[in-house]
Amino acid sequence: MFPLQRGRRLRVNESIRSLVRETSLSPSDFMFPMFIAEGENVKVEIPSMPGIFRRSIDLTVEEVKELFDLGIRAVNIYVKVSENLKDNTGKEAWNPDGLMQQAIRAIKAACPEMIVMPDVALDPYSIYGHDGIITNGDVENDSTVDALVKMAVSHAEAGADFVAPSDMMDGRVLRLREGLDAAGFQNVGIMSYSAKYASAFYGPFRDALDSAPKEADVVVPKDKKTYQMDYANRIEAIKEALSDVEEGADMVMVKPGIAYLDIVREIKNTVHVPVTVYQVSGEYAMIKAASERGWLDHDKIMMEQLMCIKRSGANLISTYFAKEAAILLKK
């Protein structure tokens, strides 16, 4: 029998397609990752991430105002600290007058309604480029968690709306929740990097912060595979997300993005908190490089990937394309 149902009837023109479209994007779906640098009037482009800059606090504040006017409502901030402030304890991470704390205060003063989610991990502060404290040749879990609690509380004191632990230490969400509550910050949320894979997609990000593992005069892990997840694993990601929710996470994150959409959907189907997806630096750089060579249509592939991430179950997308996509959507 020739088909009575013809799917093409719903694809005849853009007006019909828009009526039945299952997924939509808006600027409020995006969070913009930002890199903060020391100094004033500093704006340095990251070579491996065209269009993305390390900015001093004064210029960061101006950019945040532009983002808010475009409808973007969240920023995820990272700092590039001076080499002389790095050690194996990460103590600069909870300095009340540190670069991160100054940046949080400045952003919230200039744009109070922008949601600020500072990164919680020790790699920008580590002489070894690892996310925690090195002891006996490995990243020591529990002492690192103690340091992360001090870091998170200092972020809350500066005015952060959420803290965003990206370290992948065991049990850190529970300790962060307890530490924040004890300090009187019950309303400061936790967006946990729950399923953060040991991925090769992070290269340009590590260029931006000089946070790749380094050779040292002591034994240190050569990579981050002892704490970030094996990209061969799926069930482990569900376990990690469930554990973080039980420990008090208000949101969970999957990182990287486009190559891990099966994980996003699995976690979305399992947990009952918002799911964030990080479209990471390598994913951004690949699109930029291919479009510069004329191999891809930049705007079309950008919007397709963002739509696919949202379709997979993301409530929020952390993406370096946030500003460009928001401008396009405004048109």
Short mmCIF file of N, CA and C in Angstrom, two decimals, residues 39-215:
data_model
loop_
_atom_site.label_atom_id
_atom_site.label_comp_id
_atom_site.label_asym_id
_atom_site.label_seq_id
_atom_site.Cartn_x
_atom_site.Cartn_y
_atom_site.Cartn_z
N GLY A 39 46.69 42.27 35.15
CA GLY A 39 46.98 43.55 34.51
C GLY A 39 45.74 44.36 34.19
N GLU A 40 45.93 45.41 33.40
CA GLU A 40 44.85 46.27 32.95
C GLU A 40 44.93 46.45 31.44
N ASN A 41 43.76 46.57 30.82
CA ASN A 41 43.67 46.77 29.37
C ASN A 41 44.42 45.68 28.59
N VAL A 42 44.36 44.46 29.10
CA VAL A 42 45.04 43.33 28.47
C VAL A 42 44.02 42.51 27.69
N LYS A 43 44.31 42.26 26.44
CA LYS A 43 43.47 41.42 25.59
C LYS A 43 44.39 40.67 24.64
N VAL A 44 44.62 39.39 24.91
CA VAL A 44 45.56 38.58 24.15
C VAL A 44 44.82 37.40 23.53
N GLU A 45 44.83 37.33 22.21
CA GLU A 45 44.15 36.22 21.54
C GLU A 45 44.93 34.93 21.75
N ILE A 46 44.19 33.84 21.95
CA ILE A 46 44.80 32.52 22.12
C ILE A 46 44.99 31.92 20.73
N PRO A 47 46.23 31.68 20.31
CA PRO A 47 46.49 31.28 18.92
C PRO A 47 45.71 30.06 18.46
N SER A 48 45.54 29.08 19.35
CA SER A 48 44.83 27.86 18.96
C SER A 48 43.31 27.98 19.11
N MET A 49 42.83 29.17 19.52
CA MET A 49 41.39 29.40 19.66
C MET A 49 41.04 30.77 19.06
N PRO A 50 41.03 30.89 17.75
CA PRO A 50 40.76 32.20 17.11
C PRO A 50 39.47 32.84 17.63
N GLY A 51 39.56 34.11 18.00
CA GLY A 51 38.39 34.82 18.49
C GLY A 51 38.18 34.73 19.98
N ILE A 52 39.01 33.94 20.67
CA ILE A 52 38.92 33.81 22.13
C ILE A 52 40.16 34.45 22.74
N PHE A 53 39.96 35.21 23.82
CA PHE A 53 41.02 36.02 24.38
C PHE A 53 41.19 35.78 25.87
N ARG A 54 42.42 35.98 26.33
CA ARG A 54 42.65 36.21 27.75
C ARG A 54 42.48 37.71 27.97
N ARG A 55 41.61 38.09 28.89
CA ARG A 55 41.35 39.49 29.15
C ARG A 55 41.64 39.83 30.61
N SER A 56 42.13 41.03 30.84
CA SER A 56 42.24 41.54 32.20
C SER A 56 40.83 41.79 32.74
N ILE A 57 40.74 42.01 34.03
CA ILE A 57 39.42 42.11 34.67
C ILE A 57 38.61 43.26 34.09
N ASP A 58 39.23 44.41 33.84
CA ASP A 58 38.49 45.56 33.33
C ASP A 58 37.83 45.26 31.98
N LEU A 59 38.56 44.57 31.09
CA LEU A 59 37.99 44.24 29.79
C LEU A 59 37.03 43.06 29.88
N THR A 60 37.26 42.18 30.84
CA THR A 60 36.32 41.07 31.07
C THR A 60 34.96 41.62 31.45
N VAL A 61 34.94 42.61 32.33
CA VAL A 61 33.68 43.21 32.76
C VAL A 61 32.92 43.81 31.58
N GLU A 62 33.63 44.47 30.69
CA GLU A 62 32.97 45.05 29.51
C GLU A 62 32.38 43.95 28.63
N GLU A 63 33.13 42.86 28.48
CA GLU A 63 32.63 41.74 27.68
C GLU A 63 31.41 41.10 28.32
N VAL A 64 31.42 40.97 29.63
CA VAL A 64 30.28 40.39 30.33
C VAL A 64 29.03 41.22 30.11
N LYS A 65 29.15 42.53 30.12
CA LYS A 65 27.99 43.39 29.86
C LYS A 65 27.43 43.15 28.46
N GLU A 66 28.32 42.99 27.48
CA GLU A 66 27.87 42.70 26.11
C GLU A 66 27.14 41.36 26.05
N LEU A 67 27.70 40.36 26.73
CA LEU A 67 27.08 39.04 26.73
C LEU A 67 25.68 39.10 27.34
N PHE A 68 25.55 39.84 28.43
CA PHE A 68 24.24 39.93 29.09
C PHE A 68 23.23 40.61 28.17
N ASP A 69 23.67 41.65 27.47
CA ASP A 69 22.77 42.35 26.54
C ASP A 69 22.32 41.44 25.40
N LEU A 70 23.13 40.43 25.08
CA LEU A 70 22.76 39.47 24.04
C LEU A 70 21.84 38.38 24.54
N GLY A 71 21.61 38.33 25.86
CA GLY A 71 20.72 37.32 26.41
C GLY A 71 21.43 36.16 27.07
N ILE A 72 22.76 36.17 27.09
CA ILE A 72 23.53 35.12 27.77
C ILE A 72 23.50 35.40 29.26
N ARG A 73 23.24 34.38 30.05
CA ARG A 73 23.00 34.59 31.47
C ARG A 73 24.00 33.90 32.39
N ALA A 74 25.04 33.28 31.84
CA ALA A 74 26.02 32.60 32.70
C ALA A 74 27.39 32.65 32.08
N VAL A 75 28.41 32.81 32.93
CA VAL A 75 29.80 32.72 32.50
C VAL A 75 30.53 31.75 33.43
N ASN A 76 31.44 31.01 32.84
CA ASN A 76 32.28 30.05 33.55
C ASN A 76 33.70 30.62 33.45
N ILE A 77 34.32 31.01 34.57
CA ILE A 77 35.56 31.76 34.48
C ILE A 77 36.77 30.97 34.99
N TYR A 78 37.89 31.22 34.31
CA TYR A 78 39.17 30.57 34.59
C TYR A 78 40.24 31.66 34.65
N VAL A 79 41.28 31.41 35.42
CA VAL A 79 42.34 32.42 35.54
C VAL A 79 43.69 31.85 35.12
N LYS A 80 44.51 32.73 34.53
CA LYS A 80 45.90 32.41 34.23
C LYS A 80 46.76 33.16 35.25
N VAL A 81 47.28 32.44 36.20
CA VAL A 81 48.03 33.06 37.29
C VAL A 81 49.52 33.09 36.98
N SER A 82 50.21 34.01 37.61
CA SER A 82 51.65 34.15 37.40
C SER A 82 52.39 32.92 37.90
N GLU A 83 53.50 32.61 37.25
CA GLU A 83 54.29 31.43 37.62
C GLU A 83 54.77 31.50 39.07
N ASN A 84 55.09 32.69 39.54
CA ASN A 84 55.63 32.81 40.89
C ASN A 84 54.58 32.55 41.97
N LEU A 85 53.30 32.43 41.58
CA LEU A 85 52.24 32.13 42.53
C LEU A 85 51.89 30.65 42.56
N LYS A 86 52.53 29.86 41.71
CA LYS A 86 52.22 28.43 41.64
C LYS A 86 53.09 27.64 42.61
N ASP A 87 52.50 26.62 43.22
CA ASP A 87 53.25 25.68 44.05
C ASP A 87 52.50 24.35 44.05
N ASN A 88 52.82 23.47 44.97
CA ASN A 88 52.16 22.17 45.02
C ASN A 88 50.98 22.16 45.96
N THR A 89 50.74 23.24 46.69
CA THR A 89 49.61 23.27 47.63
C THR A 89 48.38 23.93 47.02
N GLY A 90 48.60 24.80 46.03
CA GLY A 90 47.49 25.54 45.43
C GLY A 90 46.97 26.66 46.30
N LYS A 91 47.74 27.10 47.30
CA LYS A 91 47.21 28.05 48.29
C LYS A 91 46.75 29.37 47.69
N GLU A 92 47.30 29.77 46.53
CA GLU A 92 46.85 31.00 45.90
C GLU A 92 45.38 30.89 45.48
N ALA A 93 44.88 29.66 45.33
CA ALA A 93 43.51 29.45 44.88
C ALA A 93 42.48 29.99 45.86
N TRP A 94 42.82 30.11 47.14
CA TRP A 94 41.85 30.65 48.10
C TRP A 94 42.32 31.98 48.71
N ASN A 95 43.22 32.64 48.03
CA ASN A 95 43.63 33.98 48.42
C ASN A 95 42.44 34.93 48.22
N PRO A 96 41.95 35.59 49.26
CA PRO A 96 40.77 36.46 49.09
C PRO A 96 41.01 37.61 48.12
N ASP A 97 42.28 37.94 47.89
CA ASP A 97 42.62 38.99 46.93
C ASP A 97 43.23 38.43 45.66
N GLY A 98 43.02 37.14 45.42
CA GLY A 98 43.55 36.50 44.22
C GLY A 98 42.82 36.97 42.96
N LEU A 99 43.38 36.61 41.82
CA LEU A 99 42.83 37.05 40.55
C LEU A 99 41.39 36.56 40.36
N MET A 100 41.11 35.31 40.70
CA MET A 100 39.76 34.79 40.55
C MET A 100 38.78 35.54 41.44
N GLN A 101 39.16 35.74 42.68
CA GLN A 101 38.26 36.42 43.62
C GLN A 101 38.00 37.87 43.19
N GLN A 102 39.04 38.54 42.71
CA GLN A 102 38.84 39.90 42.20
C GLN A 102 37.90 39.92 41.00
N ALA A 103 38.08 38.93 40.12
CA ALA A 103 37.24 38.86 38.91
C ALA A 103 35.78 38.63 39.27
N ILE A 104 35.52 37.73 40.20
CA ILE A 104 34.14 37.47 40.61
C ILE A 104 33.50 38.74 41.15
N ARG A 105 34.20 39.42 42.04
CA ARG A 105 33.64 40.64 42.64
C ARG A 105 33.35 41.70 41.57
N ALA A 106 34.28 41.85 40.63
CA ALA A 106 34.11 42.88 39.60
C ALA A 106 32.93 42.56 38.68
N ILE A 107 32.79 41.30 38.29
CA ILE A 107 31.69 40.93 37.40
C ILE A 107 30.35 41.12 38.10
N LYS A 108 30.25 40.67 39.35
CA LYS A 108 28.98 40.78 40.07
C LYS A 108 28.63 42.24 40.37
N ALA A 109 29.65 43.08 40.58
CA ALA A 109 29.38 44.50 40.82
C ALA A 109 28.86 45.18 39.57
N ALA A 110 29.42 44.81 38.42
CA ALA A 110 29.05 45.46 37.17
C ALA A 110 27.78 44.89 36.55
N CYS A 111 27.53 43.61 36.78
CA CYS A 111 26.39 42.94 36.14
C CYS A 111 25.81 41.92 37.13
N PRO A 112 25.09 42.40 38.15
CA PRO A 112 24.67 41.53 39.25
C PRO A 112 23.84 40.31 38.83
N GLU A 113 23.11 40.42 37.72
CA GLU A 113 22.23 39.32 37.32
C GLU A 113 22.94 38.26 36.49
N MET A 114 24.19 38.51 36.09
CA MET A 114 24.95 37.48 35.39
C MET A 114 25.34 36.39 36.38
N ILE A 115 25.05 35.15 36.03
CA ILE A 115 25.40 34.02 36.89
C ILE A 115 26.88 33.69 36.67
N VAL A 116 27.65 33.72 37.76
CA VAL A 116 29.09 33.49 37.69
C VAL A 116 29.41 32.13 38.29
N MET A 117 30.04 31.28 37.48
CA MET A 117 30.41 29.93 37.91
C MET A 117 31.93 29.76 37.77
N PRO A 118 32.69 30.09 38.81
CA PRO A 118 34.15 29.94 38.72
C PRO A 118 34.59 28.48 38.76
N ASP A 119 35.65 28.21 38.04
CA ASP A 119 36.23 26.87 38.02
C ASP A 119 36.86 26.54 39.36
N VAL A 120 36.64 25.33 39.84
CA VAL A 120 37.26 24.86 41.08
C VAL A 120 38.14 23.66 40.75
N ALA A 121 39.43 23.92 40.65
CA ALA A 121 40.46 22.90 40.41
C ALA A 121 41.80 23.58 40.63
N LEU A 122 42.81 22.80 40.93
CA LEU A 122 44.10 23.39 41.29
C LEU A 122 45.07 23.52 40.12
N ASP A 123 44.72 23.02 38.93
CA ASP A 123 45.71 23.01 37.86
C ASP A 123 46.24 24.39 37.47
N PRO A 124 45.45 25.49 37.49
CA PRO A 124 46.06 26.79 37.17
C PRO A 124 47.07 27.26 38.21
N TYR A 125 47.00 26.66 39.40
CA TYR A 125 47.85 27.09 40.52
C TYR A 125 48.98 26.11 40.82
N SER A 126 49.01 25.00 40.08
CA SER A 126 49.95 23.92 40.36
C SER A 126 51.23 24.06 39.54
N ILE A 127 52.36 23.90 40.18
CA ILE A 127 53.63 23.91 39.44
C ILE A 127 53.75 22.69 38.55
N TYR A 128 52.91 21.69 38.79
CA TYR A 128 52.96 20.46 37.99
C TYR A 128 51.85 20.39 36.95
N GLY A 129 50.93 21.34 36.94
CA GLY A 129 49.86 21.34 35.95
C GLY A 129 48.78 20.32 36.20
N HIS A 130 48.73 19.79 37.42
CA HIS A 130 47.70 18.81 37.76
C HIS A 130 46.58 19.45 38.57
N ASP A 131 45.45 18.73 38.64
CA ASP A 131 44.26 19.28 39.29
C ASP A 131 44.28 19.13 40.80
N GLY A 132 45.37 18.64 41.34
CA GLY A 132 45.44 18.45 42.78
C GLY A 132 46.86 18.42 43.28
N ILE A 133 47.00 18.04 44.52
CA ILE A 133 48.28 18.04 45.23
C ILE A 133 49.01 16.73 44.97
N ILE A 134 50.25 16.84 44.55
CA ILE A 134 51.06 15.65 44.25
C ILE A 134 51.70 15.13 45.53
N THR A 135 51.44 13.86 45.83
CA THR A 135 52.04 13.17 46.97
C THR A 135 52.45 11.77 46.53
N ASN A 136 53.69 11.44 46.77
CA ASN A 136 54.20 10.10 46.40
C ASN A 136 53.92 9.76 44.94
N GLY A 137 54.09 10.74 44.06
CA GLY A 137 54.00 10.48 42.64
C GLY A 137 52.62 10.45 42.05
N ASP A 138 51.58 10.80 42.84
CA ASP A 138 50.22 10.79 42.31
C ASP A 138 49.45 11.97 42.89
N VAL A 139 48.30 12.26 42.29
CA VAL A 139 47.43 13.29 42.83
C VAL A 139 46.68 12.71 44.02
N GLU A 140 46.94 13.27 45.20
CA GLU A 140 46.37 12.75 46.44
C GLU A 140 44.96 13.28 46.61
N ASN A 141 44.01 12.38 46.73
CA ASN A 141 42.60 12.74 46.67
C ASN A 141 42.16 13.63 47.83
N ASP A 142 42.34 13.16 49.07
CA ASP A 142 41.67 13.80 50.20
C ASP A 142 42.27 15.15 50.56
N SER A 143 43.59 15.28 50.48
CA SER A 143 44.19 16.59 50.75
C SER A 143 43.80 17.59 49.66
N THR A 144 43.65 17.10 48.43
CA THR A 144 43.18 17.96 47.35
C THR A 144 41.76 18.45 47.63
N VAL A 145 40.91 17.55 48.09
CA VAL A 145 39.52 17.94 48.40
C VAL A 145 39.49 19.01 49.48
N ASP A 146 40.35 18.87 50.49
CA ASP A 146 40.41 19.90 51.54
C ASP A 146 40.76 21.26 50.93
N ALA A 147 41.70 21.27 49.99
CA ALA A 147 42.09 22.51 49.33
C ALA A 147 40.94 23.06 48.49
N LEU A 148 40.21 22.19 47.81
CA LEU A 148 39.09 22.63 46.97
C LEU A 148 37.98 23.27 47.79
N VAL A 149 37.76 22.76 48.99
CA VAL A 149 36.74 23.36 49.86
C VAL A 149 37.11 24.80 50.20
N LYS A 150 38.38 25.02 50.56
CA LYS A 150 38.82 26.39 50.86
C LYS A 150 38.68 27.29 49.63
N MET A 151 39.00 26.74 48.48
CA MET A 151 38.88 27.49 47.22
C MET A 151 37.43 27.86 46.95
N ALA A 152 36.51 26.90 47.09
CA ALA A 152 35.10 27.14 46.81
C ALA A 152 34.50 28.16 47.76
N VAL A 153 34.84 28.06 49.03
CA VAL A 153 34.31 29.01 50.01
C VAL A 153 34.80 30.42 49.69
N SER A 154 36.06 30.54 49.26
CA SER A 154 36.57 31.87 48.90
C SER A 154 35.83 32.43 47.68
N HIS A 155 35.44 31.56 46.75
CA HIS A 155 34.65 32.00 45.60
C HIS A 155 33.27 32.48 46.05
N ALA A 156 32.67 31.74 46.96
CA ALA A 156 31.36 32.14 47.47
C ALA A 156 31.45 33.47 48.20
N GLU A 157 32.48 33.66 48.99
CA GLU A 157 32.67 34.92 49.70
C GLU A 157 32.82 36.09 48.73
N ALA A 158 33.39 35.82 47.57
CA ALA A 158 33.57 36.87 46.56
C ALA A 158 32.29 37.17 45.79
N GLY A 159 31.30 36.27 45.89
CA GLY A 159 30.02 36.53 45.24
C GLY A 159 29.59 35.54 44.19
N ALA A 160 30.29 34.41 44.06
CA ALA A 160 29.93 33.41 43.05
C ALA A 160 28.53 32.87 43.29
N ASP A 161 27.81 32.61 42.20
CA ASP A 161 26.48 32.03 42.30
C ASP A 161 26.53 30.51 42.39
N PHE A 162 27.45 29.92 41.64
CA PHE A 162 27.71 28.48 41.67
C PHE A 162 29.22 28.31 41.74
N VAL A 163 29.65 27.17 42.27
CA VAL A 163 31.03 26.75 42.09
C VAL A 163 31.02 25.56 41.15
N ALA A 164 32.10 25.42 40.37
CA ALA A 164 32.12 24.42 39.31
C ALA A 164 33.36 23.54 39.44
N PRO A 165 33.30 22.51 40.29
CA PRO A 165 34.45 21.63 40.46
C PRO A 165 34.72 20.78 39.22
N SER A 166 35.92 20.97 38.64
CA SER A 166 36.28 20.25 37.42
C SER A 166 37.40 19.25 37.65
N ASP A 167 37.71 18.97 38.89
CA ASP A 167 38.92 18.23 39.29
C ASP A 167 38.78 16.72 39.19
N MET A 168 37.58 16.20 39.37
CA MET A 168 37.28 14.76 39.35
C MET A 168 37.86 13.99 40.53
N MET A 169 38.03 14.66 41.67
CA MET A 169 38.40 13.94 42.89
C MET A 169 37.16 13.24 43.46
N ASP A 170 37.37 12.11 44.10
CA ASP A 170 36.26 11.37 44.70
C ASP A 170 35.76 12.08 45.95
N GLY A 171 34.43 12.18 46.08
CA GLY A 171 33.82 12.73 47.29
C GLY A 171 33.85 14.23 47.41
N ARG A 172 34.33 14.93 46.39
CA ARG A 172 34.51 16.38 46.59
C ARG A 172 33.20 17.13 46.62
N VAL A 173 32.16 16.65 45.94
CA VAL A 173 30.89 17.37 45.94
C VAL A 173 30.30 17.41 47.36
N LEU A 174 30.33 16.29 48.06
CA LEU A 174 29.82 16.25 49.43
C LEU A 174 30.60 17.22 50.32
N ARG A 175 31.91 17.17 50.23
CA ARG A 175 32.73 18.05 51.07
C ARG A 175 32.52 19.53 50.71
N LEU A 176 32.35 19.82 49.43
CA LEU A 176 32.07 21.20 49.02
C LEU A 176 30.73 21.67 49.57
N ARG A 177 29.73 20.79 49.50
CA ARG A 177 28.41 21.16 50.02
C ARG A 177 28.47 21.41 51.52
N GLU A 178 29.16 20.54 52.23
CA GLU A 178 29.29 20.71 53.67
C GLU A 178 30.06 21.99 54.00
N GLY A 179 31.13 22.25 53.26
CA GLY A 179 31.95 23.43 53.51
C GLY A 179 31.21 24.72 53.22
N LEU A 180 30.48 24.76 52.11
CA LEU A 180 29.71 25.95 51.77
C LEU A 180 28.61 26.20 52.80
N ASP A 181 27.91 25.14 53.20
CA ASP A 181 26.84 25.29 54.18
C ASP A 181 27.37 25.77 55.52
N ALA A 182 28.50 25.19 55.94
CA ALA A 182 29.09 25.58 57.23
C ALA A 182 29.51 27.04 57.23
N ALA A 183 29.88 27.56 56.05
CA ALA A 183 30.31 28.95 55.94
C ALA A 183 29.15 29.90 55.70
N GLY A 184 27.92 29.37 55.67
CA GLY A 184 26.75 30.21 55.51
C GLY A 184 26.31 30.45 54.07
N PHE A 185 26.79 29.60 53.15
CA PHE A 185 26.47 29.80 51.73
C PHE A 185 25.57 28.67 51.21
N GLN A 186 24.46 28.49 51.90
CA GLN A 186 23.53 27.43 51.52
C GLN A 186 22.95 27.63 50.13
N ASN A 187 22.87 28.89 49.67
CA ASN A 187 22.26 29.17 48.37
C ASN A 187 23.27 29.20 47.23
N VAL A 188 24.52 29.00 47.51
CA VAL A 188 25.51 28.88 46.44
C VAL A 188 25.46 27.45 45.90
N GLY A 189 25.22 27.32 44.60
CA GLY A 189 25.05 26.01 44.00
C GLY A 189 26.35 25.35 43.60
N ILE A 190 26.25 24.08 43.24
CA ILE A 190 27.39 23.31 42.75
C ILE A 190 27.04 22.74 41.38
N MET A 191 27.79 23.14 40.38
CA MET A 191 27.69 22.52 39.06
C MET A 191 28.89 21.61 38.92
N SER A 192 28.68 20.33 39.06
CA SER A 192 29.78 19.37 39.11
C SER A 192 30.13 18.85 37.72
N TYR A 193 31.42 18.88 37.40
CA TYR A 193 31.91 18.17 36.22
C TYR A 193 31.89 16.68 36.59
N SER A 194 30.76 16.05 36.34
CA SER A 194 30.56 14.66 36.80
C SER A 194 31.21 13.65 35.87
N ALA A 195 31.00 13.83 34.57
CA ALA A 195 31.56 12.91 33.57
C ALA A 195 32.56 13.69 32.74
N LYS A 196 33.74 13.88 33.29
CA LYS A 196 34.81 14.59 32.59
C LYS A 196 35.84 13.56 32.14
N TYR A 197 35.94 13.42 30.83
CA TYR A 197 36.78 12.38 30.25
C TYR A 197 38.22 12.87 30.04
N ALA A 198 39.15 11.93 30.09
CA ALA A 198 40.55 12.21 29.78
C ALA A 198 40.67 12.30 28.26
N SER A 199 40.44 13.49 27.75
CA SER A 199 40.25 13.68 26.32
C SER A 199 41.39 14.45 25.68
N ALA A 200 41.64 14.16 24.41
CA ALA A 200 42.62 14.92 23.64
C ALA A 200 42.03 16.21 23.09
N PHE A 201 40.74 16.46 23.34
CA PHE A 201 40.09 17.68 22.85
C PHE A 201 40.43 18.92 23.68
N TYR A 202 41.18 18.76 24.78
CA TYR A 202 41.42 19.88 25.68
C TYR A 202 42.67 20.70 25.35
N GLY A 203 43.39 20.33 24.31
CA GLY A 203 44.67 20.95 24.05
C GLY A 203 44.68 22.47 24.02
N PRO A 204 43.83 23.11 23.22
CA PRO A 204 43.84 24.58 23.18
C PRO A 204 43.54 25.24 24.52
N PHE A 205 42.67 24.63 25.32
CA PHE A 205 42.37 25.16 26.66
C PHE A 205 43.63 25.19 27.51
N ARG A 206 44.41 24.12 27.44
CA ARG A 206 45.64 24.09 28.24
C ARG A 206 46.66 25.10 27.74
N ASP A 207 46.60 25.42 26.44
CA ASP A 207 47.42 26.53 25.94
C ASP A 207 46.99 27.84 26.58
N ALA A 208 45.69 28.01 26.73
CA ALA A 208 45.15 29.26 27.25
C ALA A 208 45.56 29.52 28.69
N LEU A 209 45.65 28.45 29.49
CA LEU A 209 45.95 28.62 30.92
C LEU A 209 47.31 28.09 31.31
N ASP A 210 48.06 27.52 30.35
CA ASP A 210 49.33 26.88 30.68
C ASP A 210 49.12 25.87 31.80
N SER A 211 48.14 24.99 31.62
CA SER A 211 47.74 24.07 32.69
C SER A 211 47.93 22.61 32.32
N ALA A 212 48.73 22.34 31.30
CA ALA A 212 49.02 20.95 30.95
C ALA A 212 50.00 20.36 31.95
N PRO A 213 49.93 19.04 32.20
CA PRO A 213 50.93 18.42 33.09
C PRO A 213 52.34 18.70 32.60
N LYS A 214 53.24 18.95 33.56
CA LYS A 214 54.61 19.35 33.23
C LYS A 214 55.62 18.33 33.76
N GLU A 215 56.77 18.29 33.10
CA GLU A 215 57.87 17.51 33.64
C GLU A 215 58.37 18.18 34.90
#
